[in-house]
Amino acid sequence: MNFSAKMLRDDALQGKVIVITGGGSGLGKAMTQYFMELGAHVAITSRDIEKLQKTANELEAKTAGKCLALACDVRHYDQVESMLKEVLKTYGKVDILLNNAAGNFISPTERLSANAFDTVIDIVLKGTKNCTLAFGKHWIESKQQSATILNIVTTYAFTGSAYVVPSATAKAGVLAMTRSLAVEWAKYGIRSNAIAPGPFPTKGAWDRLLPGDLAEKFDMAKKVPLGRVGDHQELANLAAYLVSDFSAYINGEVVVIDGGEWLKGAGQFNLLDQIPEEMWDMLEMMIKAKKNN
């Protein structure tokens, strides 16, 4: 099976203007490239303008599409407003906001400083709020007929997770915002959805979270029932569908794409998959013996 195959027809996003926060690398870059291949004009934002411009030049050469690189620290509302003005100045409109910018630490919570905790909250929750509020106000005031917000959350947004407490807290807030605004802003033609990805390793993020040989020791594929991690194109396919007009009746939904990972972790007896076949035979014999007594 070719997991990197592209899903939608070539003109699926023709004429759409999409803003992607954290779009310069990793999954953000993969989504940006696919959106451009489908005909969208894209603006990518982060704090590192040099990396953004390099990505924009690379993707324009690959796709013959248009990609605008804009420096923006989503933690600051005034910078978000300025970024939005630049997008409107260049493209004349904006149809889709994809909140992808994130930060994370893997650490016992008691080892984190208050500042470290705040950093993750500010990027993930406050940053998503800033972008959502600025873009939402623009769409409502301009009476734009339709618009879409897509937030990248995580499966532990609804379960919680030890050792990534700031991220879990922030992502849970983003998920609540997604569902709340799906109802409140639907009357303005604004849809709000989320994707909760499982393991989709990216060199930058995973090297920071699991430095040295930890990535090899902590093999995420072993936690996934399908026995593998995700391919970036699989996430890009899903994101493209959720921001396209094909998904016009999907609103307030969070779509999990993790190969069944979180369900495996949630089940009380799921660890029994480590029991070898011969032990199951023994257990079955013991159970039958008890029934016969």
mmCIF file of N, CA, C and O in Angstrom, residues 213-277:
data_model
loop_
_atom_site.group_PDB
_atom_site.id
_atom_site.type_symbol
_atom_site.label_atom_id
_atom_site.label_comp_id
_atom_site.label_asym_id
_atom_site.label_seq_id
_atom_site.Cartn_x
_atom_site.Cartn_y
_atom_site.Cartn_z
ATOM 1 N N ASP A 213 19.866 8.776 21.744
ATOM 2 C CA ASP A 213 19.325 7.500 21.273
ATOM 3 C C ASP A 213 17.959 7.180 21.871
ATOM 4 O O ASP A 213 17.448 6.065 21.743
ATOM 5 N N LEU A 214 17.340 8.173 22.530
ATOM 6 C CA LEU A 214 16.034 7.937 23.140
ATOM 7 C C LEU A 214 14.969 7.590 22.104
ATOM 8 O O LEU A 214 14.070 6.791 22.367
ATOM 9 N N ALA A 215 15.065 8.199 20.910
ATOM 10 C CA ALA A 215 14.068 7.939 19.875
ATOM 11 C C ALA A 215 14.073 6.469 19.467
ATOM 12 O O ALA A 215 13.029 5.886 19.188
ATOM 13 N N GLU A 216 15.275 5.861 19.439
ATOM 14 C CA GLU A 216 15.364 4.447 19.087
ATOM 15 C C GLU A 216 14.838 3.558 20.218
ATOM 16 O O GLU A 216 14.153 2.567 19.983
ATOM 17 N N LYS A 217 15.147 3.926 21.452
ATOM 18 C CA LYS A 217 14.690 3.135 22.595
ATOM 19 C C LYS A 217 13.184 3.254 22.790
ATOM 20 O O LYS A 217 12.518 2.304 23.174
ATOM 21 N N PHE A 218 12.657 4.459 22.510
ATOM 22 C CA PHE A 218 11.226 4.716 22.700
ATOM 23 C C PHE A 218 10.546 4.603 21.335
ATOM 24 O O PHE A 218 10.181 5.594 20.721
ATOM 25 N N ASP A 219 10.398 3.396 20.840
ATOM 26 C CA ASP A 219 9.880 3.139 19.503
ATOM 27 C C ASP A 219 8.360 3.318 19.481
ATOM 28 O O ASP A 219 7.609 2.460 19.963
ATOM 29 N N MET A 220 7.905 4.436 18.914
ATOM 30 C CA MET A 220 6.477 4.741 18.911
ATOM 31 C C MET A 220 5.664 3.728 18.104
ATOM 32 O O MET A 220 4.491 3.495 18.394
ATOM 33 N N ALA A 221 6.275 3.121 17.096
ATOM 34 C CA ALA A 221 5.538 2.158 16.268
ATOM 35 C C ALA A 221 5.039 0.979 17.083
ATOM 36 O O ALA A 221 4.004 0.383 16.767
ATOM 37 N N LYS A 222 5.746 0.647 18.153
ATOM 38 C CA LYS A 222 5.351 -0.485 18.989
ATOM 39 C C LYS A 222 4.065 -0.207 19.763
ATOM 40 O O LYS A 222 3.407 -1.127 20.231
ATOM 41 N N LYS A 223 3.713 1.058 19.912
ATOM 42 C CA LYS A 223 2.496 1.428 20.641
ATOM 43 C C LYS A 223 1.270 1.448 19.735
ATOM 44 O O LYS A 223 0.148 1.606 20.210
ATOM 45 N N VAL A 224 1.496 1.341 18.420
ATOM 46 C CA VAL A 224 0.416 1.487 17.452
ATOM 47 C C VAL A 224 -0.066 0.117 16.986
ATOM 48 O O VAL A 224 0.738 -0.690 16.509
ATOM 49 N N PRO A 225 -1.362 -0.194 17.117
ATOM 50 C CA PRO A 225 -1.864 -1.494 16.680
ATOM 51 C C PRO A 225 -1.512 -1.835 15.232
ATOM 52 O O PRO A 225 -1.270 -2.996 14.911
ATOM 53 N N LEU A 226 -1.460 -0.832 14.355
ATOM 54 C CA LEU A 226 -1.106 -1.090 12.967
ATOM 55 C C LEU A 226 0.390 -1.348 12.786
ATOM 56 O O LEU A 226 0.825 -1.718 11.690
ATOM 57 N N GLY A 227 1.170 -1.125 13.832
ATOM 58 C CA GLY A 227 2.581 -1.471 13.801
ATOM 59 C C GLY A 227 3.474 -0.522 13.040
ATOM 60 O O GLY A 227 4.590 -0.880 12.642
ATOM 61 N N ARG A 228 3.021 0.714 12.832
ATOM 62 C CA ARG A 228 3.852 1.687 12.122
ATOM 63 C C ARG A 228 3.478 3.097 12.549
ATOM 64 O O ARG A 228 2.427 3.307 13.182
ATOM 65 N N VAL A 229 4.335 4.059 12.229
ATOM 66 C CA VAL A 229 4.006 5.465 12.444
ATOM 67 C C VAL A 229 3.377 6.012 11.171
ATOM 68 O O VAL A 229 3.351 5.352 10.132
ATOM 69 N N GLY A 230 2.843 7.226 11.259
ATOM 70 C CA GLY A 230 2.150 7.822 10.128
ATOM 71 C C GLY A 230 3.088 8.409 9.098
ATOM 72 O O GLY A 230 4.188 8.863 9.423
ATOM 73 N N ASP A 231 2.642 8.405 7.845
ATOM 74 C CA ASP A 231 3.344 9.090 6.768
ATOM 75 C C ASP A 231 2.793 10.518 6.672
ATOM 76 O O ASP A 231 1.579 10.730 6.775
ATOM 77 N N HIS A 232 3.664 11.472 6.464
ATOM 78 C CA HIS A 232 3.243 12.877 6.453
ATOM 79 C C HIS A 232 2.132 13.148 5.432
ATOM 80 O O HIS A 232 1.245 13.977 5.675
ATOM 81 N N GLN A 233 2.176 12.450 4.304
ATOM 82 C CA GLN A 233 1.155 12.678 3.280
ATOM 83 C C GLN A 233 -0.220 12.229 3.765
ATOM 84 O O GLN A 233 -1.238 12.815 3.381
ATOM 85 N N GLU A 234 -0.272 11.237 4.633
ATOM 86 C CA GLU A 234 -1.555 10.784 5.173
ATOM 87 C C GLU A 234 -2.227 11.907 5.966
ATOM 88 O O GLU A 234 -3.442 12.115 5.863
ATOM 89 N N LEU A 235 -1.444 12.630 6.749
ATOM 90 C CA LEU A 235 -1.996 13.754 7.500
ATOM 91 C C LEU A 235 -2.365 14.884 6.554
ATOM 92 O O LEU A 235 -3.421 15.524 6.711
ATOM 93 N N ALA A 236 -1.519 15.145 5.563
ATOM 94 C CA ALA A 236 -1.804 16.202 4.593
ATOM 95 C C ALA A 236 -3.090 15.901 3.827
ATOM 96 O O ALA A 236 -3.886 16.801 3.548
ATOM 97 N N ASN A 237 -3.312 14.625 3.483
ATOM 98 C CA ASN A 237 -4.550 14.228 2.800
ATOM 99 C C ASN A 237 -5.775 14.563 3.639
ATOM 100 O O ASN A 237 -6.767 15.118 3.148
ATOM 101 N N LEU A 238 -5.711 14.217 4.925
ATOM 102 C CA LEU A 238 -6.843 14.471 5.815
ATOM 103 C C LEU A 238 -7.076 15.964 5.990
ATOM 104 O O LEU A 238 -8.221 16.439 5.937
ATOM 105 N N ALA A 239 -5.993 16.715 6.197
ATOM 106 C CA ALA A 239 -6.114 18.169 6.374
ATOM 107 C C ALA A 239 -6.708 18.814 5.123
ATOM 108 O O ALA A 239 -7.591 19.687 5.220
ATOM 109 N N ALA A 240 -6.249 18.389 3.960
ATOM 110 C CA ALA A 240 -6.760 18.956 2.711
ATOM 111 C C ALA A 240 -8.257 18.696 2.571
ATOM 112 O O ALA A 240 -9.021 19.580 2.150
ATOM 113 N N TYR A 241 -8.681 17.502 2.919
ATOM 114 C CA TYR A 241 -10.111 17.195 2.860
ATOM 115 C C TYR A 241 -10.907 18.084 3.813
ATOM 116 O O TYR A 241 -11.954 18.631 3.442
ATOM 117 N N LEU A 242 -10.417 18.251 5.034
ATOM 118 C CA LEU A 242 -11.167 18.996 6.051
ATOM 119 C C LEU A 242 -11.220 20.495 5.778
ATOM 120 O O LEU A 242 -12.099 21.186 6.308
ATOM 121 N N VAL A 243 -10.301 21.029 4.981
ATOM 122 C CA VAL A 243 -10.378 22.454 4.628
ATOM 123 C C VAL A 243 -11.021 22.660 3.260
ATOM 124 O O VAL A 243 -11.274 23.797 2.858
ATOM 125 N N SER A 244 -11.304 21.578 2.558
ATOM 126 C CA SER A 244 -11.903 21.687 1.236
ATOM 127 C C SER A 244 -13.425 21.775 1.332
ATOM 128 O O SER A 244 -14.020 21.509 2.373
ATOM 129 N N ASP A 245 -14.050 22.113 0.204
ATOM 130 C CA ASP A 245 -15.508 22.178 0.161
ATOM 131 C C ASP A 245 -16.155 20.798 0.225
ATOM 132 O O ASP A 245 -17.354 20.682 0.466
ATOM 133 N N PHE A 246 -15.360 19.741 0.008
ATOM 134 C CA PHE A 246 -15.904 18.385 0.104
ATOM 135 C C PHE A 246 -16.376 18.062 1.524
ATOM 136 O O PHE A 246 -17.198 17.181 1.724
ATOM 137 N N SER A 247 -15.838 18.767 2.507
ATOM 138 C CA SER A 247 -16.193 18.496 3.911
ATOM 139 C C SER A 247 -17.126 19.563 4.473
ATOM 140 O O SER A 247 -17.165 19.783 5.684
ATOM 141 N N ALA A 248 -17.882 20.208 3.609
ATOM 142 C CA ALA A 248 -18.686 21.371 4.004
ATOM 143 C C ALA A 248 -19.707 21.078 5.099
ATOM 144 O O ALA A 248 -20.181 22.009 5.763
ATOM 145 N N TYR A 249 -20.056 19.802 5.328
ATOM 146 C CA TYR A 249 -21.048 19.458 6.355
ATOM 147 C C TYR A 249 -20.390 18.922 7.621
ATOM 148 O O TYR A 249 -21.074 18.470 8.534
ATOM 149 N N ILE A 250 -19.076 18.968 7.690
ATOM 150 C CA ILE A 250 -18.354 18.543 8.894
ATOM 151 C C ILE A 250 -18.021 19.777 9.711
ATOM 152 O O ILE A 250 -17.328 20.687 9.240
ATOM 153 N N ASN A 251 -18.509 19.824 10.936
ATOM 154 C CA ASN A 251 -18.319 21.007 11.786
ATOM 155 C C ASN A 251 -18.292 20.583 13.244
ATOM 156 O O ASN A 251 -19.155 19.832 13.699
ATOM 157 N N GLY A 252 -17.265 21.019 13.972
ATOM 158 C CA GLY A 252 -17.151 20.692 15.392
ATOM 159 C C GLY A 252 -16.588 19.316 15.651
ATOM 160 O O GLY A 252 -16.713 18.779 16.751
ATOM 161 N N GLU A 253 -15.933 18.741 14.651
ATOM 162 C CA GLU A 253 -15.444 17.373 14.772
ATOM 163 C C GLU A 253 -13.939 17.348 15.012
ATOM 164 O O GLU A 253 -13.207 18.209 14.542
ATOM 165 N N VAL A 254 -13.490 16.346 15.783
ATOM 166 C CA VAL A 254 -12.057 16.075 15.909
ATOM 167 C C VAL A 254 -11.814 14.704 15.310
ATOM 168 O O VAL A 254 -12.436 13.719 15.717
ATOM 169 N N VAL A 255 -10.944 14.649 14.317
ATOM 170 C CA VAL A 255 -10.657 13.401 13.612
ATOM 171 C C VAL A 255 -9.312 12.863 14.091
ATOM 172 O O VAL A 255 -8.285 13.532 13.980
ATOM 173 N N VAL A 256 -9.349 11.665 14.638
ATOM 174 C CA VAL A 256 -8.134 11.014 15.123
ATOM 175 C C VAL A 256 -7.482 10.256 13.974
ATOM 176 O O VAL A 256 -8.146 9.510 13.254
ATOM 177 N N ILE A 257 -6.169 10.445 13.807
ATOM 178 C CA ILE A 257 -5.424 9.687 12.798
ATOM 179 C C ILE A 257 -4.146 9.181 13.476
ATOM 180 O O ILE A 257 -3.127 9.851 13.520
ATOM 181 N N ASP A 258 -4.253 7.987 14.071
ATOM 182 C CA ASP A 258 -3.147 7.481 14.903
ATOM 183 C C ASP A 258 -2.965 5.967 14.838
ATOM 184 O O ASP A 258 -2.257 5.386 15.668
ATOM 185 N N GLY A 259 -3.596 5.311 13.864
ATOM 186 C CA GLY A 259 -3.437 3.867 13.754
ATOM 187 C C GLY A 259 -4.011 3.083 14.909
ATOM 188 O O GLY A 259 -3.701 1.906 15.099
ATOM 189 N N GLY A 260 -4.858 3.711 15.729
ATOM 190 C CA GLY A 260 -5.461 3.049 16.891
ATOM 191 C C GLY A 260 -4.651 3.173 18.166
ATOM 192 O O GLY A 260 -4.962 2.522 19.168
ATOM 193 N N GLU A 261 -3.645 4.067 18.161
ATOM 194 C CA GLU A 261 -2.728 4.154 19.306
ATOM 195 C C GLU A 261 -3.431 4.502 20.614
ATOM 196 O O GLU A 261 -3.238 3.855 21.637
ATOM 197 N N TRP A 262 -4.274 5.532 20.589
ATOM 198 C CA TRP A 262 -4.851 5.973 21.864
ATOM 199 C C TRP A 262 -5.857 4.960 22.395
ATOM 200 O O TRP A 262 -5.987 4.776 23.606
ATOM 201 N N LEU A 263 -6.539 4.270 21.505
ATOM 202 C CA LEU A 263 -7.473 3.245 21.958
ATOM 203 C C LEU A 263 -6.732 2.083 22.616
ATOM 204 O O LEU A 263 -7.191 1.517 23.606
ATOM 205 N N LYS A 264 -5.573 1.755 22.081
ATOM 206 C CA LYS A 264 -4.771 0.700 22.689
ATOM 207 C C LYS A 264 -4.330 1.105 24.084
ATOM 208 O O LYS A 264 -4.334 0.296 25.019
ATOM 209 N N GLY A 265 -3.961 2.358 24.260
ATOM 210 C CA GLY A 265 -3.530 2.840 25.574
ATOM 211 C C GLY A 265 -4.677 2.989 26.548
ATOM 212 O O GLY A 265 -4.491 2.909 27.758
ATOM 213 N N ALA A 266 -5.902 3.201 26.009
ATOM 214 C CA ALA A 266 -7.049 3.446 26.883
ATOM 215 C C ALA A 266 -7.648 2.165 27.457
ATOM 216 O O ALA A 266 -8.197 2.160 28.547
ATOM 217 N N GLY A 267 -7.550 1.070 26.719
ATOM 218 C CA GLY A 267 -8.178 -0.174 27.162
ATOM 219 C C GLY A 267 -7.490 -0.764 28.383
ATOM 220 O O GLY A 267 -6.266 -0.875 28.427
ATOM 221 N N GLN A 268 -8.266 -1.169 29.369
ATOM 222 C CA GLN A 268 -7.714 -1.650 30.640
ATOM 223 C C GLN A 268 -6.851 -2.890 30.475
ATOM 224 O O GLN A 268 -5.866 -3.075 31.173
ATOM 225 N N PHE A 269 -7.215 -3.759 29.523
ATOM 226 C CA PHE A 269 -6.515 -5.023 29.365
ATOM 227 C C PHE A 269 -5.686 -5.096 28.071
ATOM 228 O O PHE A 269 -5.275 -6.172 27.660
ATOM 229 N N ASN A 270 -5.449 -3.945 27.454
ATOM 230 C CA ASN A 270 -4.750 -3.965 26.170
ATOM 231 C C ASN A 270 -3.318 -4.479 26.268
ATOM 232 O O ASN A 270 -2.760 -4.962 25.278
ATOM 233 N N LEU A 271 -2.707 -4.369 27.432
ATOM 234 C CA LEU A 271 -1.335 -4.859 27.579
ATOM 235 C C LEU A 271 -1.243 -6.373 27.456
ATOM 236 O O LEU A 271 -0.157 -6.934 27.348
ATOM 237 N N LEU A 272 -2.405 -7.041 27.470
ATOM 238 C CA LEU A 272 -2.399 -8.494 27.321
ATOM 239 C C LEU A 272 -1.931 -8.937 25.936
ATOM 240 O O LEU A 272 -1.695 -10.123 25.713
ATOM 241 N N ASP A 273 -1.772 -7.970 24.999
ATOM 242 C CA ASP A 273 -1.257 -8.374 23.689
ATOM 243 C C ASP A 273 0.196 -8.838 23.763
ATOM 244 O O ASP A 273 0.739 -9.399 22.808
ATOM 245 N N GLN A 274 0.829 -8.637 24.926
ATOM 246 C CA GLN A 274 2.210 -9.083 25.116
ATOM 247 C C GLN A 274 2.296 -10.547 25.570
ATOM 248 O O GLN A 274 3.379 -11.111 25.665
ATOM 249 N N ILE A 275 1.137 -11.146 25.852
ATOM 250 C CA ILE A 275 1.136 -12.546 26.288
ATOM 251 C C ILE A 275 1.339 -13.459 25.078
ATOM 252 O O ILE A 275 0.603 -13.349 24.090
ATOM 253 N N PRO A 276 2.313 -14.378 25.129
ATOM 254 C CA PRO A 276 2.543 -15.288 23.989
ATOM 255 C C PRO A 276 1.416 -16.304 23.844
ATOM 256 O O PRO A 276 0.666 -16.567 24.792
ATOM 257 N N GLU A 277 1.316 -16.882 22.653
ATOM 258 C CA GLU A 277 0.231 -17.816 22.343
ATOM 259 C C GLU A 277 0.186 -18.999 23.303
ATOM 260 O O GLU A 277 -0.877 -19.427 23.743
#
